[in-house]
Amino acid sequence: MIKEIRKVDSTDSPQEHYWIILDKTPFYAEGGGQVIDTGTISHADIIFDVVNMVRYRDTSFHIAMLTSGSYDRQSNPLAEKVVLVSVDFSRRWDIMRNHTVTHLTQAALRKVLGDQVKQSGSYVVPDYMRFDFLHHQPMTPEEIRQVEEIVNAKIIEGHEVKSNEMPVDEAKKSGAMALFGEKYGDIVR
């Protein structure tokens, strides 16, 4: 259900953009280097494409472009209306796979280069991922090959990926790594 919708006053696009706040959202907001989900929010013949999201405290602001139909706040208010929300799951799965590869890459780097390797960032999109890390010297071609082989072997093994939610201290005790600079709540995944 739409809690609030407002037209964005200025964009570089000729198409109308809106801030849409839903009572709950299936969209993933950008975080930890992983980009947002995209998809649609629709009601009757009105379709908005979600092109960005901003999280502020406990609220997700969907930035959406009107792509079908017409919307007028006075004649057709959408606030409090039930809407159909659709996430682009093909894109999400690509992003999720590349996010998993960041974890495999970190483990492989630590195995090849040592436990002093520290992740300093990442960027995860549908068609690739970038893994930033600190190390005292450039990697050799042989080290790069070893990391690639370890990551590819784990992918080929096809292990099931599971996630569990637990208190942060319990997660650390079970072997989870906390990244420097990341903000964690009491419960982590």
Tab-separated table of C-alpha atoms in Angstrom:
chain	number	residue	atom	x	y	z
A	1	MET	CA	0.000	0.000	0.000
A	2	ILE	CA	1.236	3.500	-0.796
A	3	LYS	CA	1.638	5.583	2.362
A	4	GLU	CA	2.739	8.708	0.540
A	5	ILE	CA	3.568	9.846	-2.988
A	6	ARG	CA	5.059	13.160	-4.078
A	7	LYS	CA	6.291	14.457	-7.392
A	8	VAL	CA	10.014	15.190	-7.568
A	9	ASP	CA	10.283	18.831	-8.566
A	10	SER	CA	13.541	18.663	-10.501
A	11	THR	CA	15.201	15.928	-12.512
A	12	ASP	CA	17.219	15.902	-15.704
A	13	SER	CA	14.701	13.513	-17.258
A	14	PRO	CA	11.706	14.652	-19.324
A	15	GLN	CA	9.639	11.930	-17.609
A	16	GLU	CA	7.930	12.605	-14.292
A	17	HIS	CA	9.624	11.204	-11.191
A	18	TYR	CA	8.022	10.569	-7.809
A	19	TRP	CA	9.033	9.737	-4.257
A	20	ILE	CA	6.892	6.794	-3.186
A	21	ILE	CA	6.742	5.460	0.361
A	22	LEU	CA	5.132	2.039	0.764
A	23	ASP	CA	3.861	0.502	4.002
A	24	LYS	CA	6.426	-2.279	3.363
A	25	THR	CA	8.796	-2.967	0.508
A	26	PRO	CA	10.348	-6.015	-1.155
A	27	PHE	CA	13.041	-3.804	-2.750
A	28	TYR	CA	16.610	-4.005	-1.494
A	29	ALA	CA	18.100	-0.563	-0.851
A	30	GLU	CA	21.763	-0.008	-1.646
A	31	GLY	CA	24.090	-1.106	1.098
A	32	GLY	CA	27.429	-2.765	1.675
A	33	GLY	CA	28.447	-2.093	-1.926
A	34	GLN	CA	25.395	-3.851	-3.334
A	35	VAL	CA	23.180	-1.811	-5.671
A	36	ILE	CA	19.414	-1.432	-5.360
A	37	ASP	CA	16.688	-3.640	-6.741
A	38	THR	CA	14.666	-2.285	-9.628
A	39	GLY	CA	11.123	-3.113	-10.674
A	40	THR	CA	7.672	-1.580	-10.842
A	41	ILE	CA	4.922	-0.173	-8.665
A	42	SER	CA	1.543	-0.173	-10.375
A	43	HIS	CA	-2.121	0.576	-9.781
A	44	ALA	CA	-4.699	0.064	-12.561
A	45	ASP	CA	-3.156	1.611	-15.706
A	46	ILE	CA	-0.526	3.630	-13.808
A	47	ILE	CA	2.978	2.134	-13.811
A	48	PHE	CA	6.058	3.522	-12.094
A	49	ASP	CA	9.540	2.110	-12.733
A	50	VAL	CA	11.622	2.116	-9.544
A	51	VAL	CA	14.963	3.629	-10.553
A	52	ASN	CA	16.494	4.365	-7.158
A	53	MET	CA	15.888	4.012	-3.441
A	54	VAL	CA	16.968	5.945	-0.407
A	55	ARG	CA	16.729	4.605	3.129
A	56	TYR	CA	16.443	7.101	5.931
A	57	ARG	CA	16.037	5.641	9.393
A	58	ASP	CA	13.223	3.089	9.024
A	59	THR	CA	11.723	4.541	5.837
A	60	SER	CA	12.426	3.523	2.234
A	61	PHE	CA	11.878	6.239	-0.334
A	62	HIS	CA	11.364	4.689	-3.778
A	63	ILE	CA	12.362	7.051	-6.559
A	64	ALA	CA	10.168	6.053	-9.466
A	65	MET	CA	9.596	7.247	-12.995
A	66	LEU	CA	6.044	7.330	-14.363
A	67	THR	CA	6.186	5.105	-17.460
A	68	SER	CA	2.534	4.342	-18.174
A	69	GLY	CA	-0.749	6.127	-17.552
A	70	SER	CA	-1.067	9.496	-15.945
A	71	TYR	CA	-1.050	10.539	-12.339
A	72	ASP	CA	-2.635	13.598	-10.783
A	73	ARG	CA	-2.578	13.858	-7.007
A	74	GLN	CA	-5.899	15.733	-6.798
A	75	SER	CA	-8.014	13.749	-9.269
A	76	ASN	CA	-6.482	10.320	-8.650
A	77	PRO	CA	-4.865	10.127	-5.219
A	78	LEU	CA	-2.836	6.960	-4.743
A	79	ALA	CA	-2.108	7.419	-1.055
A	80	GLU	CA	-3.648	4.546	0.925
A	81	LYS	CA	-4.233	2.559	-2.294
A	82	VAL	CA	-3.134	-1.046	-2.625
A	83	VAL	CA	-0.546	-1.389	-5.382
A	84	LEU	CA	1.153	-4.239	-7.202
A	85	VAL	CA	4.881	-4.218	-6.528
A	86	SER	CA	7.181	-6.268	-8.736
A	87	VAL	CA	10.931	-6.700	-8.264
A	88	ASP	CA	13.084	-7.570	-11.301
A	89	PHE	CA	14.078	-10.981	-9.919
A	90	SER	CA	16.385	-11.862	-12.811
A	91	ARG	CA	18.467	-8.778	-12.001
A	92	ARG	CA	18.263	-9.480	-8.254
A	93	TRP	CA	19.566	-13.046	-8.723
A	94	ASP	CA	22.498	-11.739	-10.767
A	95	ILE	CA	23.320	-9.255	-8.002
A	96	MET	CA	22.943	-11.911	-5.303
A	97	ARG	CA	25.285	-14.283	-7.146
A	98	ASN	CA	27.914	-11.554	-7.462
A	99	HIS	CA	27.462	-10.648	-3.790
A	100	THR	CA	28.188	-14.270	-2.879
A	101	VAL	CA	31.322	-14.071	-5.032
A	102	THR	CA	32.595	-11.198	-2.838
A	103	HIS	CA	32.529	-13.574	0.145
A	104	LEU	CA	34.248	-16.328	-1.841
A	105	THR	CA	36.862	-13.838	-3.049
A	106	GLN	CA	37.638	-12.663	0.465
A	107	ALA	CA	38.072	-16.236	1.692
A	108	ALA	CA	40.306	-17.108	-1.278
A	109	LEU	CA	42.430	-13.973	-0.853
A	110	ARG	CA	42.953	-14.750	2.818
A	111	LYS	CA	43.907	-18.337	1.950
A	112	VAL	CA	46.420	-17.281	-0.712
A	113	LEU	CA	47.780	-14.038	0.770
A	114	GLY	CA	47.183	-14.517	4.501
A	115	ASP	CA	44.823	-13.387	7.236
A	116	GLN	CA	46.146	-9.821	7.098
A	117	VAL	CA	44.046	-9.206	3.957
A	118	LYS	CA	41.248	-6.821	4.866
A	119	GLN	CA	38.289	-5.922	2.670
A	120	SER	CA	38.041	-2.174	2.246
A	121	GLY	CA	34.956	-2.059	0.050
A	122	SER	CA	33.076	-3.668	-2.796
A	123	TYR	CA	30.740	-2.792	-5.625
A	124	VAL	CA	28.163	-5.404	-6.617
A	125	VAL	CA	26.033	-5.020	-9.759
A	126	PRO	CA	24.255	-7.549	-12.012
A	127	ASP	CA	27.113	-8.150	-14.448
A	128	TYR	CA	30.217	-7.919	-12.239
A	129	MET	CA	31.576	-7.247	-8.806
A	130	ARG	CA	34.584	-5.278	-7.644
A	131	PHE	CA	36.384	-6.273	-4.459
A	132	ASP	CA	38.637	-3.697	-2.789
A	133	PHE	CA	41.177	-4.906	-0.273
A	134	LEU	CA	44.322	-3.871	1.532
A	135	HIS	CA	47.540	-5.825	1.096
A	136	HIS	CA	51.168	-4.825	1.536
A	137	GLN	CA	52.166	-5.472	-2.092
A	138	PRO	CA	50.652	-6.082	-5.539
A	139	MET	CA	49.487	-9.618	-6.260
A	140	THR	CA	51.604	-11.748	-8.557
A	141	PRO	CA	50.064	-13.405	-11.611
A	142	GLU	CA	50.382	-16.761	-9.797
A	143	GLU	CA	48.506	-15.455	-6.738
A	144	ILE	CA	45.749	-14.076	-8.962
A	145	ARG	CA	45.469	-17.465	-10.714
A	146	GLN	CA	45.265	-19.275	-7.353
A	147	VAL	CA	42.477	-16.976	-6.112
A	148	GLU	CA	40.545	-17.442	-9.365
A	149	GLU	CA	40.897	-21.231	-9.139
A	150	ILE	CA	39.681	-21.338	-5.529
A	151	VAL	CA	36.657	-19.123	-6.254
A	152	ASN	CA	35.742	-21.029	-9.438
A	153	ALA	CA	36.103	-24.398	-7.676
A	154	LYS	CA	33.696	-23.292	-4.930
A	155	ILE	CA	31.197	-22.062	-7.514
A	156	ILE	CA	31.391	-25.363	-9.417
A	157	GLU	CA	30.842	-27.317	-6.181
A	158	GLY	CA	27.408	-25.677	-6.043
A	159	HIS	CA	27.004	-25.337	-2.296
A	160	GLU	CA	23.647	-24.130	-1.038
A	161	VAL	CA	23.796	-20.571	0.221
A	162	LYS	CA	22.049	-20.128	3.557
A	163	SER	CA	21.522	-17.051	5.671
A	164	ASN	CA	20.743	-16.931	9.351
A	165	GLU	CA	19.814	-14.019	11.560
A	166	MET	CA	21.456	-13.889	14.980
A	167	PRO	CA	22.931	-11.485	17.519
A	168	VAL	CA	26.160	-9.907	16.242
A	169	ASP	CA	28.292	-11.445	19.018
A	170	GLU	CA	26.950	-14.923	18.221
A	171	ALA	CA	27.707	-14.366	14.523
A	172	LYS	CA	31.308	-13.407	15.304
A	173	LYS	CA	31.704	-16.495	17.506
A	174	SER	CA	30.462	-18.679	14.631
A	175	GLY	CA	33.188	-17.306	12.361
A	176	ALA	CA	31.473	-14.373	10.643
A	177	MET	CA	33.770	-11.455	9.892
A	178	ALA	CA	32.763	-7.931	10.859
A	179	LEU	CA	34.031	-5.364	8.385
A	180	PHE	CA	35.728	-2.220	9.571
A	181	GLY	CA	33.491	0.804	9.128
A	182	GLU	CA	30.247	-1.166	8.687
A	183	LYS	CA	27.400	-0.361	11.031
A	184	TYR	CA	25.689	-3.406	12.483
A	185	GLY	CA	22.501	-3.623	14.473
A	186	ASP	CA	21.952	-6.028	17.340
A	187	ILE	CA	20.771	-8.708	14.893
A	188	VAL	CA	22.790	-9.481	11.754
A	189	ARG	CA	22.270	-11.757	8.765
